[in-house]
Each structure stands twice: as C-alpha cells, then as structure tokens.
Amino acid sequence: MAKPNYNFEKRQRERKKAQKQEEKRQKKADRQSAKDDATDAEGSNTSGTE
C-alpha cells in the first residue's frame, strides 16, 4: 500500500489559499476602482459647472 504524500496535499492547500486571496484582492481592487470612478465622475461634473 502506498503511503500518502502529505507534501503534495499541503502544496495543493497552499495554492488554493493563495488563489482565493488573489481573487479577494482582485474583487477589492475592482470595488475600489468602481468607487473611484463614481466619485471622479461626480467631481468632474461639479467642477465643470463652476
């Protein structure tokens, strides 16, 4: 019977965790850029009318 390869399992868990963190960082950056775009659009409209 073959023994389990714990190093492989650990690498897989670490890779999955890193991928999840990257997706979370990307979502956060997308939300931040959308928020910045909305405030920039509002700011340019008010500054253009003065």
mmCIF file of N, CA and C in Angstrom:
data_model
loop_
_atom_site.group_PDB
_atom_site.id
_atom_site.type_symbol
_atom_site.label_atom_id
_atom_site.label_comp_id
_atom_site.label_asym_id
_atom_site.label_seq_id
_atom_site.Cartn_x
_atom_site.Cartn_y
_atom_site.Cartn_z
ATOM 1 N N MET A 1 0.845 -1.184 0.000
ATOM 2 C CA MET A 1 0.000 0.000 0.000
ATOM 3 C C MET A 1 0.892 1.249 0.000
ATOM 4 N N ALA A 2 0.547 2.198 -0.812
ATOM 5 C CA ALA A 2 1.326 3.429 -0.912
ATOM 6 C C ALA A 2 1.020 4.354 0.259
ATOM 7 N N LYS A 3 2.046 5.047 0.696
ATOM 8 C CA LYS A 3 1.818 5.992 1.801
ATOM 9 C C LYS A 3 1.383 7.344 1.232
ATOM 10 N N PRO A 4 0.593 8.105 1.971
ATOM 11 C CA PRO A 4 0.096 9.403 1.479
ATOM 12 C C PRO A 4 1.220 10.421 1.327
ATOM 13 N N ASN A 5 1.104 11.254 0.333
ATOM 14 C CA ASN A 5 2.096 12.298 0.081
ATOM 15 C C ASN A 5 1.577 13.595 0.696
ATOM 16 N N TYR A 6 1.956 13.820 1.944
ATOM 17 C CA TYR A 6 1.456 14.973 2.671
ATOM 18 C C TYR A 6 1.988 16.283 2.103
ATOM 19 N N ASN A 7 3.201 16.274 1.558
ATOM 20 C CA ASN A 7 3.754 17.495 0.969
ATOM 21 C C ASN A 7 2.921 17.957 -0.218
ATOM 22 N N PHE A 8 2.470 17.022 -1.035
ATOM 23 C CA PHE A 8 1.632 17.365 -2.185
ATOM 24 C C PHE A 8 0.316 17.969 -1.709
ATOM 25 N N GLU A 9 -0.293 17.351 -0.711
ATOM 26 C CA GLU A 9 -1.558 17.858 -0.176
ATOM 27 C C GLU A 9 -1.379 19.255 0.398
ATOM 28 N N LYS A 10 -0.272 19.477 1.094
ATOM 29 C CA LYS A 10 0.000 20.787 1.673
ATOM 30 C C LYS A 10 0.173 21.828 0.573
ATOM 31 N N ARG A 11 0.912 21.488 -0.483
ATOM 32 C CA ARG A 11 1.095 22.408 -1.612
ATOM 33 C C ARG A 11 -0.233 22.749 -2.262
ATOM 34 N N GLN A 12 -1.090 21.753 -2.414
ATOM 35 C CA GLN A 12 -2.408 21.985 -3.006
ATOM 36 C C GLN A 12 -3.232 22.939 -2.147
ATOM 37 N N ARG A 13 -3.218 22.729 -0.827
ATOM 38 C CA ARG A 13 -3.951 23.617 0.087
ATOM 39 C C ARG A 13 -3.398 25.030 0.013
ATOM 40 N N GLU A 14 -2.072 25.163 0.012
ATOM 41 C CA GLU A 14 -1.453 26.487 -0.048
ATOM 42 C C GLU A 14 -1.779 27.182 -1.364
ATOM 43 N N ARG A 15 -1.765 26.444 -2.465
ATOM 44 C CA ARG A 15 -2.082 27.019 -3.774
ATOM 45 C C ARG A 15 -3.532 27.493 -3.818
ATOM 46 N N LYS A 16 -4.434 26.681 -3.266
ATOM 47 C CA LYS A 16 -5.849 27.045 -3.230
ATOM 48 C C LYS A 16 -6.063 28.288 -2.371
ATOM 49 N N LYS A 17 -5.369 28.352 -1.236
ATOM 50 C CA LYS A 17 -5.480 29.500 -0.341
ATOM 51 C C LYS A 17 -4.951 30.767 -1.012
ATOM 52 N N ALA A 18 -3.816 30.658 -1.699
ATOM 53 C CA ALA A 18 -3.232 31.807 -2.393
ATOM 54 C C ALA A 18 -4.147 32.284 -3.515
ATOM 55 N N GLN A 19 -4.759 31.348 -4.223
ATOM 56 C CA GLN A 19 -5.682 31.706 -5.310
ATOM 57 C C GLN A 19 -6.901 32.432 -4.747
ATOM 58 N N LYS A 20 -7.415 31.965 -3.639
ATOM 59 C CA LYS A 20 -8.569 32.596 -3.012
ATOM 60 C C LYS A 20 -8.220 34.014 -2.546
ATOM 61 N N GLN A 21 -7.024 34.186 -1.984
ATOM 62 C CA GLN A 21 -6.595 35.509 -1.547
ATOM 63 C C GLN A 21 -6.433 36.448 -2.740
ATOM 64 N N GLU A 22 -5.916 35.933 -3.856
ATOM 65 C CA GLU A 22 -5.745 36.744 -5.056
ATOM 66 C C GLU A 22 -7.107 37.180 -5.605
ATOM 67 N N GLU A 23 -8.080 36.260 -5.619
ATOM 68 C CA GLU A 23 -9.425 36.614 -6.074
ATOM 69 C C GLU A 23 -10.032 37.683 -5.166
ATOM 70 N N LYS A 24 -9.833 37.548 -3.868
ATOM 71 C CA LYS A 24 -10.348 38.519 -2.908
ATOM 72 C C LYS A 24 -9.701 39.884 -3.131
ATOM 73 N N ARG A 25 -8.374 39.901 -3.360
ATOM 74 C CA ARG A 25 -7.666 41.147 -3.623
ATOM 75 C C ARG A 25 -8.169 41.793 -4.910
ATOM 76 N N GLN A 26 -8.428 40.975 -5.930
ATOM 77 C CA GLN A 26 -8.912 41.490 -7.205
ATOM 78 C C GLN A 26 -10.312 42.088 -7.061
ATOM 79 N N LYS A 27 -11.188 41.406 -6.323
ATOM 80 C CA LYS A 27 -12.535 41.926 -6.100
ATOM 81 C C LYS A 27 -12.485 43.249 -5.356
ATOM 82 N N LYS A 28 -11.603 43.323 -4.362
ATOM 83 C CA LYS A 28 -11.456 44.547 -3.574
ATOM 84 C C LYS A 28 -10.952 45.684 -4.461
ATOM 85 N N ALA A 29 -9.993 45.398 -5.329
ATOM 86 C CA ALA A 29 -9.459 46.410 -6.237
ATOM 87 C C ALA A 29 -10.531 46.865 -7.228
ATOM 88 N N ASP A 30 -11.349 45.936 -7.706
ATOM 89 C CA ASP A 30 -12.429 46.289 -8.629
ATOM 90 C C ASP A 30 -13.453 47.188 -7.953
ATOM 91 N N ARG A 31 -13.798 46.856 -6.717
ATOM 92 C CA ARG A 31 -14.754 47.693 -5.980
ATOM 93 C C ARG A 31 -14.177 49.081 -5.752
ATOM 94 N N GLN A 32 -12.900 49.139 -5.393
ATOM 95 C CA GLN A 32 -12.256 50.415 -5.127
ATOM 96 C C GLN A 32 -12.204 51.260 -6.391
ATOM 97 N N SER A 33 -11.859 50.650 -7.524
ATOM 98 C CA SER A 33 -11.779 51.411 -8.768
ATOM 99 C C SER A 33 -13.169 51.875 -9.214
ATOM 100 N N ALA A 34 -14.183 51.067 -8.990
ATOM 101 C CA ALA A 34 -15.549 51.466 -9.333
ATOM 102 C C ALA A 34 -15.978 52.641 -8.456
ATOM 103 N N LYS A 35 -15.596 52.595 -7.198
ATOM 104 C CA LYS A 35 -15.928 53.677 -6.277
ATOM 105 C C LYS A 35 -15.197 54.954 -6.699
ATOM 106 N N ASP A 36 -13.928 54.823 -7.055
ATOM 107 C CA ASP A 36 -13.142 55.971 -7.508
ATOM 108 C C ASP A 36 -13.719 56.552 -8.796
ATOM 109 N N ASP A 37 -14.135 55.697 -9.717
ATOM 110 C CA ASP A 37 -14.724 56.163 -10.972
ATOM 111 C C ASP A 37 -16.000 56.952 -10.709
ATOM 112 N N ALA A 38 -16.807 56.485 -9.776
ATOM 113 C CA ALA A 38 -18.063 57.164 -9.460
ATOM 114 C C ALA A 38 -17.781 58.529 -8.840
ATOM 115 N N THR A 39 -16.818 58.602 -7.963
ATOM 116 C CA THR A 39 -16.511 59.888 -7.331
ATOM 117 C C THR A 39 -15.823 60.822 -8.320
ATOM 118 N N ASP A 40 -15.016 60.287 -9.215
ATOM 119 C CA ASP A 40 -14.376 61.114 -10.244
ATOM 120 C C ASP A 40 -15.423 61.710 -11.175
ATOM 121 N N ALA A 41 -16.407 60.919 -11.556
ATOM 122 C CA ALA A 41 -17.450 61.396 -12.450
ATOM 123 C C ALA A 41 -18.252 62.506 -11.768
ATOM 124 N N GLU A 42 -18.574 62.332 -10.502
ATOM 125 C CA GLU A 42 -19.307 63.360 -9.773
ATOM 126 C C GLU A 42 -18.458 64.615 -9.629
ATOM 127 N N GLY A 43 -17.190 64.441 -9.328
ATOM 128 C CA GLY A 43 -16.290 65.562 -9.136
ATOM 129 C C GLY A 43 -16.093 66.336 -10.423
ATOM 130 N N SER A 44 -15.993 65.676 -11.557
ATOM 131 C CA SER A 44 -15.780 66.378 -12.826
ATOM 132 C C SER A 44 -17.043 67.132 -13.264
ATOM 133 N N ASN A 45 -18.210 66.607 -12.921
ATOM 134 C CA ASN A 45 -19.444 67.293 -13.261
ATOM 135 C C ASN A 45 -19.600 68.578 -12.466
ATOM 136 N N THR A 46 -19.275 68.530 -11.189
ATOM 137 C CA THR A 46 -19.431 69.733 -10.370
ATOM 138 C C THR A 46 -18.363 70.752 -10.684
ATOM 139 N N SER A 47 -17.155 70.330 -10.991
ATOM 140 C CA SER A 47 -16.091 71.292 -11.278
ATOM 141 C C SER A 47 -16.297 71.923 -12.653
ATOM 142 N N GLY A 48 -16.955 71.228 -13.555
ATOM 143 C CA GLY A 48 -17.203 71.776 -14.898
ATOM 144 C C GLY A 48 -18.278 72.833 -14.903
ATOM 145 N N THR A 49 -19.169 72.871 -13.927
ATOM 146 C CA THR A 49 -20.272 73.822 -13.909
ATOM 147 C C THR A 49 -19.880 75.139 -13.267
ATOM 148 N N GLU A 50 -18.760 75.171 -12.562
ATOM 149 C CA GLU A 50 -18.364 76.401 -11.872
ATOM 150 C C GLU A 50 -17.695 77.384 -12.790
#
